[in-house]
Amino acid sequence: MIDIQLLRRNPQDVAKRLATRGPGAFDVSQFERFESTRKELQAAVQQAQASRNRIAKDIGQAKARGQDVAELMQQGEKLKSLLEQSEAQLEKLQSGFQDLLERIPNIPHESVPVGASSEDNPEQRRWGEPRKFDFAPKDHVDVGTELSGLDFETAAKIAGSRFVVMKGEVARLHRALAQFMLDVHTREHGYTETYVPYMVSGACANGVSSLSKFREDLFKIEGRDLYLIPTAEYPVTNFVRDEIIALEKLPLKYVCHSPCFRSEAGSAGKDTRGMIRNHQFDKVELVQMVHPARSYAALEELTGHAESILKRLELPYRVVTLCTGDMGFSSAKTYDIEVWLPSQNTYREISSCSNFEAFQARRMQARYRAENGKPDLVHTLNGSGLAVGRTLVAILENYQEADGSVSVPGALRGYMGGRERLTPP
RNA sequence: GGAGAGAUGGCAGAGUGGUCGAAUGCGGCAGACUCGAAAUCUGUUGUACGGUUUACCGUACCGGGGGUUCGAAUCCCUCUCUCUCCGCCA
């Protein structure tokens, strides 16, 4: 949620910065209409409440002295019906205002390039050389199927499209990847490993993004206030919900391996082949809660942590900065890491690392006790470190050989019983 | 699944219809004592919002939501969660 104080102080300025995200991000005149009615109504209601409190107190004191209170009681009664009306009015106005507020996206950081779409995302850096194949490289579906490791027909039979069944050494490689990522992040980057619920309440979902805006993307448990998590960011970020963290405890750094469930309602027909965009996939997620002054340094570090996995797996990648028009709703700044996929002859997203500043913390009331002793909102960050399914895709494609075998990256061999190569049966 | 108990400020814990935003203790902060520290003593210390702006005034908040009442932390309904006992179970 955006800072209401900032909005009140400087609506034009906020509107200007939000406009870089694209049309319709924020309507100033609607906001100002809301504000003037709200001010008037709120002042009136509070004044009436003050009189009610005064009268109630007077009655108490008069009674204690044994005086007659009939007159005062009558005054109170009159005020009560009046109050009920204006209170209801104010409540309605404020819930409408809250709804408006929750639909306003985060203000992009000043360093974020202005642009309209992913075409305008500037590349920050590249690492590794895409391999030159002396045969026509297959895509992960063909490679995995030939290894008898990926089975989309069986998955479709069980659950429909956009699911995968993994078997044998490919399933093991998938597990090895998650273990490897967890080990690197806990041992070398200082993250605490966590295991979390794969469902969260509506309130938690709303703290992380905006439920009124993203309900469609989530799988809901029928008849319960529970949603399957689309990323471990949901449960983990909510660790600090309604908490005041001691200054010296910051930064909090958590890593979590979990399945992720997404309805992919808006992406019909996109990436339908294979396991690039499935309803269920595994991800190792990095989450940090940090001091506001350190959040941009933390974003660079966190992105580096995700990159280090690709470097050790020797997978070529590049890092782009998302432009204002391509950035997610809650983010102030996002780097995407894209891995090279030979079959598509392009780089595809494998991690997204964002600084949300206080946007999530405000809604969650996630705070720390600042140097002056006062509670202040923390900044939250997260990033994939990495998407496990897509990393498996990248390995199958980049490490494939002409004979249909796939070599195991050196970093993973310890997790694969020393195995160096997966071969078709 | 059954029975019972409970949820109050950073923490512990009083408060069962009227100067209660809330005793007391711990913790935090400031001061006194001290060369300094500890101990001791004194004072102070919730959050959000609105109005005014160094001060100040007002409103809301005692697990969530609803109700009764002139007035609710306190009474009623409901939901959630925690604990204890019993049963069942990977």
Coordinates of C-alpha atoms (C1' of nucleotides) in Angstrom, one line a residue:
Chain A
M1 CA 0.0 0.0 0.0
I2 CA 1.1 3.4 -0.9
D3 CA 1.9 6.0 1.8
I4 CA -1.3 8.0 2.4
Q5 CA 0.6 10.9 4.0
L6 CA 2.8 11.3 0.9
L7 CA -0.3 11.2 -1.2
R8 CA -2.0 13.9 0.9
R9 CA 1.0 16.2 1.0
N10 CA 1.8 15.9 -2.7
P11 CA -0.8 14.2 -4.9
Q12 CA 0.3 15.9 -8.1
D13 CA 3.9 14.8 -7.6
V14 CA 2.9 11.2 -6.8
A15 CA 0.6 11.1 -9.8
K16 CA 3.4 12.2 -12.1
R17 CA 5.7 9.4 -10.9
L18 CA 2.9 6.8 -11.1
A19 CA 2.0 7.9 -14.6
T20 CA 5.3 6.4 -15.7
R21 CA 3.9 3.0 -15.1
G22 CA 1.3 3.6 -17.8
P23 CA -2.2 5.1 -18.1
G24 CA -4.7 4.8 -15.3
A25 CA -2.3 4.1 -12.4
F26 CA -3.8 6.9 -10.3
D27 CA -6.6 9.4 -10.7
V28 CA -5.8 12.7 -8.9
S29 CA -9.1 14.3 -9.3
Q30 CA -11.0 11.3 -7.9
F31 CA -8.6 11.3 -5.0
E32 CA -9.1 14.9 -4.2
R33 CA -12.9 14.6 -4.4
F34 CA -12.6 11.8 -1.9
E35 CA -10.3 13.8 0.4
S36 CA -12.5 16.9 0.7
T37 CA -15.7 14.9 1.5
R38 CA -13.7 12.8 3.9
K39 CA -12.2 15.7 5.8
E40 CA -15.5 17.3 6.3
L41 CA -17.4 14.2 7.3
Q42 CA -14.6 12.9 9.6
A43 CA -14.4 16.2 11.5
A44 CA -18.1 16.2 12.0
V45 CA -18.2 12.6 13.2
Q46 CA -15.3 13.1 15.6
Q47 CA -16.9 16.2 17.0
A48 CA -20.1 14.3 17.6
Q49 CA -18.2 11.4 19.2
A50 CA -16.5 13.9 21.5
S51 CA -19.8 15.3 22.7
R52 CA -21.1 11.8 23.3
N53 CA -18.1 10.9 25.4
R54 CA -18.5 14.1 27.3
I55 CA -22.1 13.4 28.1
A56 CA -21.5 9.8 29.1
K57 CA -18.8 11.0 31.4
D58 CA -21.0 13.7 32.9
I59 CA -23.7 11.1 33.6
G60 CA -21.3 8.9 35.4
Q61 CA -20.1 11.8 37.6
A62 CA -23.6 13.1 38.2
K63 CA -24.7 9.6 39.2
A64 CA -21.8 9.3 41.6
R65 CA -23.0 12.5 43.3
G66 CA -26.5 11.2 43.4
Q67 CA -27.9 13.9 41.0
D68 CA -30.7 13.6 38.5
V69 CA -29.5 12.5 35.1
A70 CA -32.7 12.3 33.1
E71 CA -31.9 15.4 31.1
L72 CA -28.4 14.2 30.2
M73 CA -29.7 10.8 29.2
Q74 CA -32.1 12.4 26.8
Q75 CA -29.3 14.5 25.2
G76 CA -27.2 11.3 24.8
E77 CA -30.1 9.5 23.2
K78 CA -30.6 12.2 20.7
L79 CA -26.9 12.3 19.8
K80 CA -26.8 8.6 19.4
S81 CA -29.2 8.3 16.4
L82 CA -27.5 11.3 14.8
L83 CA -24.1 9.7 15.2
E84 CA -25.2 6.3 13.9
Q85 CA -26.1 7.9 10.6
S86 CA -22.9 10.0 10.1
E87 CA -20.7 7.1 11.3
A88 CA -22.2 4.8 8.7
Q89 CA -21.7 7.4 6.0
L90 CA -18.1 7.9 7.0
E91 CA -17.4 4.2 7.1
K92 CA -18.8 3.7 3.6
L93 CA -16.7 6.5 2.3
Q94 CA -13.6 5.2 4.0
S95 CA -14.0 1.7 2.7
G96 CA -14.4 3.0 -0.8
F97 CA -11.3 5.1 -0.3
Q98 CA -9.4 2.1 1.1
D99 CA -10.3 0.2 -2.0
L100 CA -9.1 3.0 -4.2
L101 CA -5.9 3.2 -2.2
E102 CA -5.2 -0.5 -2.4
R103 CA -5.4 -0.4 -6.2
I104 CA -2.6 2.2 -6.4
P105 CA 0.7 0.6 -7.4
N106 CA 4.0 1.4 -5.7
I107 CA 6.0 4.4 -6.8
P108 CA 8.9 3.4 -9.0
H109 CA 12.4 4.3 -7.6
E110 CA 14.0 7.2 -9.3
S111 CA 16.7 4.9 -10.8
V112 CA 14.1 2.9 -12.6
P113 CA 14.1 3.6 -16.4
V114 CA 10.9 4.9 -17.8
G115 CA 9.4 2.7 -20.4
A116 CA 6.2 1.1 -21.7
S117 CA 6.9 -2.6 -21.9
S118 CA 9.5 -5.4 -21.7
E119 CA 11.0 -4.0 -24.9
D120 CA 12.2 -1.1 -22.9
N121 CA 14.0 -3.0 -20.2
P122 CA 17.7 -2.1 -20.3
E123 CA 20.2 -4.9 -20.0
Q124 CA 22.6 -4.4 -17.0
R125 CA 25.1 -7.2 -17.7
R126 CA 25.7 -10.5 -19.3
W127 CA 27.5 -13.6 -18.0
G128 CA 28.7 -16.6 -19.9
E129 CA 28.7 -17.4 -23.6
P130 CA 25.8 -19.3 -25.2
R131 CA 27.1 -22.6 -26.4
K132 CA 27.6 -23.2 -30.1
F133 CA 26.0 -26.5 -31.0
D134 CA 27.3 -28.7 -33.8
F135 CA 23.8 -30.3 -34.0
A136 CA 20.3 -28.9 -33.8
P137 CA 19.5 -28.5 -30.1
K138 CA 16.2 -29.9 -29.0
D139 CA 13.9 -28.2 -26.5
H140 CA 13.6 -29.5 -22.9
V141 CA 10.4 -31.4 -23.7
D142 CA 12.1 -33.6 -26.3
V143 CA 15.3 -34.0 -24.3
G144 CA 13.4 -34.9 -21.1
T145 CA 11.0 -37.2 -22.9
E146 CA 13.8 -39.1 -24.5
L147 CA 15.4 -39.5 -21.1
S148 CA 12.0 -40.9 -19.9
G149 CA 12.3 -38.2 -17.3
L150 CA 9.5 -35.8 -18.3
D151 CA 6.0 -37.1 -18.9
F152 CA 3.4 -34.6 -19.9
E153 CA 0.8 -37.1 -21.1
T154 CA 0.5 -38.7 -17.7
A155 CA 0.4 -35.3 -16.0
A156 CA -2.4 -34.3 -18.3
K157 CA -4.3 -37.5 -17.5
I158 CA -4.0 -36.8 -13.8
A159 CA -4.5 -33.1 -13.6
G160 CA -4.9 -31.5 -17.1
S161 CA -2.7 -29.2 -19.0
R162 CA 0.2 -27.1 -17.5
F163 CA 1.4 -29.9 -15.2
V164 CA 4.4 -32.2 -15.4
V165 CA 5.3 -35.6 -14.0
M166 CA 9.0 -36.2 -13.5
K167 CA 10.7 -39.6 -13.2
G168 CA 13.9 -41.3 -12.5
E169 CA 17.2 -39.3 -12.8
V170 CA 15.4 -36.2 -14.0
A171 CA 13.2 -36.1 -10.9
R172 CA 16.4 -36.6 -8.9
L173 CA 18.1 -33.8 -10.8
H174 CA 15.2 -31.6 -9.9
R175 CA 15.5 -32.5 -6.3
A176 CA 19.3 -32.0 -6.4
L177 CA 18.8 -28.5 -7.8
A178 CA 16.6 -27.4 -4.8
Q179 CA 19.1 -28.9 -2.3
F180 CA 22.0 -27.2 -4.0
M181 CA 20.4 -23.8 -4.0
L182 CA 19.3 -24.1 -0.3
D183 CA 22.9 -25.2 0.6
V184 CA 24.5 -22.3 -1.2
H185 CA 22.2 -19.7 0.2
T186 CA 22.3 -20.9 3.8
R187 CA 26.0 -21.7 4.0
E188 CA 27.4 -18.9 1.9
H189 CA 24.9 -16.0 1.8
G190 CA 23.6 -16.1 5.4
Y191 CA 20.0 -17.0 4.9
T192 CA 17.9 -19.0 7.4
E193 CA 16.2 -22.1 5.9
T194 CA 12.5 -22.2 6.4
Y195 CA 9.6 -24.6 5.8
V196 CA 6.2 -23.1 5.6
P197 CA 2.5 -23.7 4.9
Y198 CA 1.6 -23.9 1.3
M199 CA -1.7 -22.2 1.9
V200 CA -2.2 -18.7 3.4
S201 CA -5.2 -16.8 4.6
G202 CA -6.8 -14.0 2.6
A203 CA -5.3 -11.4 5.0
C204 CA -1.8 -12.7 4.4
A205 CA -2.3 -12.7 0.6
N206 CA -3.6 -9.2 0.9
G207 CA -0.5 -8.1 2.8
V208 CA 1.9 -9.2 0.1
S209 CA 0.1 -8.0 -2.9
S210 CA -3.4 -6.7 -3.4
L211 CA -6.0 -9.4 -3.1
S212 CA -8.7 -7.3 -4.7
K213 CA -6.4 -7.0 -7.7
F214 CA -4.8 -10.5 -7.9
R215 CA -7.5 -12.8 -6.6
E216 CA -7.8 -14.3 -10.1
D217 CA -4.2 -15.5 -10.2
L218 CA -4.6 -17.6 -7.1
F219 CA -6.1 -21.0 -6.4
K220 CA -8.6 -20.8 -3.6
I221 CA -9.5 -23.6 -1.3
E222 CA -13.2 -24.1 -1.7
G223 CA -15.3 -23.1 1.3
R224 CA -12.3 -21.8 3.3
D225 CA -10.4 -18.6 3.6
L226 CA -7.3 -20.2 2.2
Y227 CA -5.2 -19.8 -0.9
L228 CA -2.5 -22.0 -2.4
I229 CA 0.7 -19.9 -2.4
P230 CA 1.8 -18.6 -5.8
T231 CA 5.3 -18.2 -4.2
A232 CA 6.9 -18.7 -0.8
E233 CA 7.1 -14.9 -0.7
Y234 CA 3.5 -15.0 0.6
P235 CA 4.0 -17.0 3.8
V236 CA 7.6 -15.9 4.5
T237 CA 7.1 -12.2 4.1
N238 CA 4.2 -12.5 6.6
F239 CA 6.5 -13.8 9.3
V240 CA 6.9 -10.2 10.3
R241 CA 3.3 -9.2 10.0
D242 CA 2.2 -7.1 13.0
E243 CA 5.7 -7.4 14.5
I244 CA 8.0 -4.8 15.9
I245 CA 11.5 -6.1 15.3
A246 CA 14.5 -5.0 17.4
L247 CA 16.9 -2.9 15.4
E248 CA 19.8 -5.3 16.0
K249 CA 17.9 -8.2 14.6
L250 CA 17.9 -6.6 11.1
P251 CA 18.4 -7.7 8.4
L252 CA 16.2 -10.8 8.5
K253 CA 17.2 -13.2 5.7
Y254 CA 15.1 -16.3 4.9
V255 CA 15.3 -18.9 2.1
C256 CA 12.4 -21.2 1.4
H257 CA 12.0 -24.0 -1.0
S258 CA 8.3 -24.6 -1.9
P259 CA 6.0 -25.5 -4.6
C260 CA 4.2 -22.6 -6.2
F261 CA 0.6 -22.7 -7.5
R262 CA -0.6 -20.3 -10.2
S263 CA -3.9 -20.3 -12.1
E264 CA -2.2 -18.5 -15.1
A265 CA -5.7 -17.2 -15.9
G266 CA -4.3 -14.4 -18.0
S267 CA -1.8 -16.3 -20.0
A268 CA -4.0 -18.7 -22.1
G269 CA -2.1 -19.9 -25.1
K270 CA 1.2 -18.6 -23.8
D271 CA 4.1 -21.1 -23.2
T272 CA 1.7 -24.0 -23.4
R273 CA 4.4 -26.5 -24.3
G274 CA 6.6 -28.0 -21.6
M275 CA 7.3 -26.8 -18.1
I276 CA 8.0 -23.1 -18.7
R277 CA 4.7 -21.9 -17.4
N278 CA 2.9 -24.5 -15.2
H279 CA 0.2 -24.4 -12.6
Q280 CA 2.6 -26.0 -10.1
F281 CA 6.4 -25.5 -10.0
D282 CA 9.1 -25.5 -7.3
K283 CA 11.0 -22.4 -6.4
V284 CA 13.7 -21.5 -3.9
E285 CA 12.8 -18.0 -2.7
L286 CA 15.0 -15.5 -1.0
V287 CA 13.3 -13.0 1.3
Q288 CA 14.8 -10.1 3.3
M289 CA 13.5 -7.6 5.8
V290 CA 15.9 -4.7 6.1
H291 CA 16.5 -1.3 7.5
P292 CA 15.1 1.3 5.0
A293 CA 18.5 2.9 4.5
R294 CA 19.9 -0.4 3.4
S295 CA 17.3 -1.7 1.0
Y296 CA 18.9 -0.7 -2.3
A297 CA 22.2 -2.2 -1.3
A298 CA 20.3 -5.3 -0.2
L299 CA 18.7 -5.5 -3.6
E300 CA 22.1 -5.6 -5.3
E301 CA 23.3 -8.3 -2.9
L302 CA 20.2 -10.4 -3.2
T303 CA 20.3 -10.3 -7.0
G304 CA 24.0 -11.3 -6.8
H305 CA 23.0 -14.3 -4.6
A306 CA 20.6 -15.5 -7.2
E307 CA 23.2 -14.9 -10.0
S308 CA 25.7 -17.0 -8.1
I309 CA 23.6 -20.1 -8.6
L310 CA 23.7 -19.7 -12.4
K311 CA 27.4 -19.0 -12.3
R312 CA 28.1 -22.3 -10.5
L313 CA 25.8 -24.2 -12.8
E314 CA 27.7 -22.5 -15.7
L315 CA 24.5 -21.3 -17.3
P316 CA 24.7 -18.2 -19.5
Y317 CA 22.4 -15.4 -18.3
R318 CA 21.8 -11.7 -18.4
V319 CA 20.3 -9.2 -16.0
V320 CA 17.8 -6.6 -17.0
T321 CA 16.2 -3.8 -15.1
L322 CA 12.4 -3.7 -15.5
C323 CA 11.2 -0.4 -16.8
T324 CA 8.4 1.5 -15.2
G325 CA 5.8 0.0 -17.5
D326 CA 6.9 -3.6 -17.0
M327 CA 7.3 -3.6 -13.2
G328 CA 5.1 -5.5 -10.8
F329 CA 2.4 -3.8 -8.8
S330 CA 4.1 -3.8 -5.4
S331 CA 7.7 -3.2 -6.5
A332 CA 9.7 0.0 -6.4
K333 CA 12.6 -1.6 -8.4
T334 CA 13.0 -5.0 -10.0
Y335 CA 15.9 -6.9 -11.7
D336 CA 15.0 -9.9 -13.8
I337 CA 17.6 -12.6 -14.4
E338 CA 17.2 -14.4 -17.7
V339 CA 18.8 -17.6 -18.5
W340 CA 19.8 -18.7 -22.0
L341 CA 17.5 -21.2 -23.6
P342 CA 19.0 -22.7 -26.9
S343 CA 15.7 -24.0 -28.2
Q344 CA 14.2 -20.5 -28.1
N345 CA 17.4 -18.8 -29.0
T346 CA 16.8 -16.3 -26.4
Y347 CA 17.1 -15.4 -22.7
R348 CA 14.1 -16.3 -20.5
E349 CA 13.2 -15.1 -17.0
I350 CA 14.4 -17.4 -14.3
S351 CA 14.5 -15.0 -11.3
S352 CA 12.9 -11.7 -10.4
C353 CA 14.4 -9.7 -7.6
S354 CA 12.5 -6.8 -6.2
N355 CA 12.7 -4.1 -3.5
F356 CA 9.2 -3.3 -2.3
E357 CA 10.4 -0.6 0.1
A358 CA 7.7 -0.1 2.7
F359 CA 4.8 -1.0 0.3
Q360 CA 4.2 -4.5 1.7
A361 CA 5.3 -3.6 5.2
R362 CA 2.8 -0.8 5.5
R363 CA -0.1 -3.1 4.8
M364 CA 1.3 -5.8 7.1
Q365 CA 2.3 -3.4 9.8
A366 CA 5.8 -4.9 9.7
R367 CA 8.0 -2.6 11.7
Y368 CA 11.3 -2.3 13.5
R369 CA 12.2 -0.1 16.4
A370 CA 14.3 2.7 14.9
E371 CA 17.3 4.5 16.4
N372 CA 15.0 7.1 18.0
G373 CA 13.0 4.4 19.7
K374 CA 10.0 4.8 17.5
P375 CA 8.5 2.0 15.4
D376 CA 9.2 2.5 11.6
L377 CA 8.2 0.3 8.7
V378 CA 10.9 -2.1 7.4
H379 CA 11.7 -2.5 3.8
T380 CA 11.0 -6.0 2.3
L381 CA 12.7 -7.6 -0.7
N382 CA 12.6 -10.9 -2.4
G383 CA 13.9 -12.8 -5.3
S384 CA 13.9 -16.3 -6.8
G385 CA 17.1 -18.0 -6.1
L386 CA 16.1 -19.7 -8.4
A387 CA 12.9 -21.1 -10.0
V388 CA 13.8 -24.8 -9.9
G389 CA 11.6 -26.0 -12.8
R390 CA 13.0 -23.4 -15.2
T391 CA 16.6 -24.2 -14.0
L392 CA 16.0 -27.8 -14.8
V393 CA 14.7 -26.7 -18.3
A394 CA 17.9 -24.7 -18.8
I395 CA 20.1 -27.6 -17.8
L396 CA 18.4 -30.1 -20.0
E397 CA 18.7 -27.7 -23.0
N398 CA 22.2 -26.3 -22.4
Y399 CA 23.8 -29.5 -21.4
Q400 CA 22.3 -31.8 -24.0
E401 CA 24.4 -33.9 -26.3
A402 CA 23.8 -35.2 -29.9
D403 CA 23.2 -38.7 -28.6
G404 CA 20.3 -37.6 -26.4
S405 CA 22.3 -37.7 -23.2
V406 CA 22.6 -34.7 -20.8
S407 CA 25.8 -34.0 -18.8
V408 CA 25.4 -33.1 -15.1
P409 CA 26.9 -29.7 -14.1
G410 CA 29.9 -30.2 -11.9
A411 CA 28.2 -28.4 -9.0
L412 CA 25.4 -30.9 -8.9
R413 CA 27.4 -34.1 -9.1
G414 CA 27.7 -34.4 -5.4
Y415 CA 23.9 -34.4 -5.1
M416 CA 23.6 -37.0 -7.9
G417 CA 25.7 -39.7 -6.3
G418 CA 28.7 -38.6 -8.4
R419 CA 26.8 -39.2 -11.6
E420 CA 28.2 -37.2 -14.6
R421 CA 25.7 -38.0 -17.3
L422 CA 22.0 -38.8 -17.8
T423 CA 21.4 -41.2 -20.6
P424 CA 18.3 -42.4 -22.5
P425 CA 17.3 -45.9 -21.5
Chain B
rG1 C1' -13.9 -35.5 17.2
rG2 C1' -15.4 -34.6 22.7
rA3 C1' -14.8 -31.5 27.5
rG4 C1' -12.8 -27.3 29.9
rA5 C1' -9.8 -22.7 30.4
rG6 C1' -8.0 -18.5 28.1
rA7 C1' -6.6 -14.1 24.5
rU8 C1' -5.3 -6.9 27.9
rG9 C1' 0.5 -2.1 26.1
rG10 C1' 7.8 -4.4 24.1
rC11 C1' 7.0 -8.6 27.9
rA12 C1' 4.5 -10.5 32.5
rG13 C1' 0.0 -9.4 34.7
rA14 C1' -4.4 -6.6 37.4
rG15 C1' -9.0 -4.7 36.1
rU16 C1' -16.2 -7.7 35.6
rG17 C1' -21.0 -1.2 33.1
rG18 C1' -19.2 5.4 34.5
rU19 C1' -12.7 10.6 35.5
rC20 C1' -9.8 3.2 32.4
rG21 C1' -5.8 4.3 27.3
rA22 C1' -6.0 1.1 31.3
rA23 C1' -3.0 -0.6 38.2
rU24 C1' 1.6 -3.1 39.3
rG25 C1' 6.2 -5.4 38.0
rC26 C1' 10.0 -6.2 34.2
rG27 C1' 12.2 -3.9 30.1
rG28 C1' 13.4 0.9 27.4
rC29 C1' 14.7 6.2 27.9
rA30 C1' 16.3 10.6 30.9
rG31 C1' 18.3 12.3 35.5
rA32 C1' 20.5 11.8 40.7
rC33 C1' 24.4 9.2 43.4
rU34 C1' 29.6 7.4 41.4
rC35 C1' 36.3 8.7 38.8
rG36 C1' 33.3 5.1 35.9
rA37 C1' 30.1 0.9 36.1
rA38 C1' 26.8 -2.1 39.0
rA39 C1' 23.2 -1.6 42.8
rU40 C1' 19.8 2.1 44.6
rC41 C1' 16.5 6.3 44.0
rU42 C1' 13.5 9.9 40.9
rG43 C1' 11.0 11.0 36.5
rU44 C1' 9.3 9.2 31.9
rU45 C1' 7.7 5.6 28.3
rG46 C1' 1.6 2.4 23.4
rU47 C1' -0.2 2.7 18.1
rA48 C1' -2.9 4.8 14.2
rC49 C1' -5.8 8.8 12.3
rG50 C1' -7.8 13.9 12.1
rG51 C1' -7.4 19.2 13.3
rU52 C1' -3.7 22.8 14.6
rU53 C1' 1.3 23.0 14.2
rU54 C1' 8.0 22.7 18.4
rA55 C1' 3.6 23.0 22.5
rC56 C1' -1.7 21.6 22.0
rC57 C1' -6.8 19.5 21.1
rG58 C1' -9.9 15.5 19.4
rU59 C1' -11.1 10.4 17.6
rA60 C1' -10.3 5.2 17.4
rC61 C1' -7.9 0.8 19.2
rC62 C1' -7.9 -4.2 25.6
rG63 C1' -7.7 -11.3 19.6
rG64 C1' -11.4 -10.3 14.8
rG65 C1' -16.6 -9.1 13.6
rG66 C1' -21.5 -7.9 15.2
rG67 C1' -25.1 -6.5 19.3
rU68 C1' -27.2 -4.3 24.1
rU69 C1' -26.5 0.7 26.5
rC70 C1' -26.7 7.7 27.4
rG71 C1' -21.9 5.1 28.3
rA72 C1' -18.4 -1.5 27.1
rA73 C1' -11.7 -3.9 28.3
rU74 C1' -16.0 -5.2 31.5
rC75 C1' -22.7 -7.8 29.5
rC76 C1' -24.7 -10.8 25.0
rC77 C1' -23.8 -13.3 20.0
rU78 C1' -20.3 -15.1 16.6
rC79 C1' -15.6 -16.3 14.4
rU80 C1' -10.4 -17.2 14.9
rC81 C1' -6.3 -18.6 17.7
rU82 C1' -3.7 -20.6 22.2
rC83 C1' -3.4 -24.0 26.4
rU84 C1' -5.0 -28.5 29.4
rC85 C1' -7.5 -33.4 29.4
rC86 C1' -9.8 -37.5 26.6
rG87 C1' -10.3 -40.0 21.9
rC88 C1' -8.3 -41.0 17.0
rC89 C1' -4.2 -40.8 13.6
rA90 C1' 0.7 -40.1 9.2

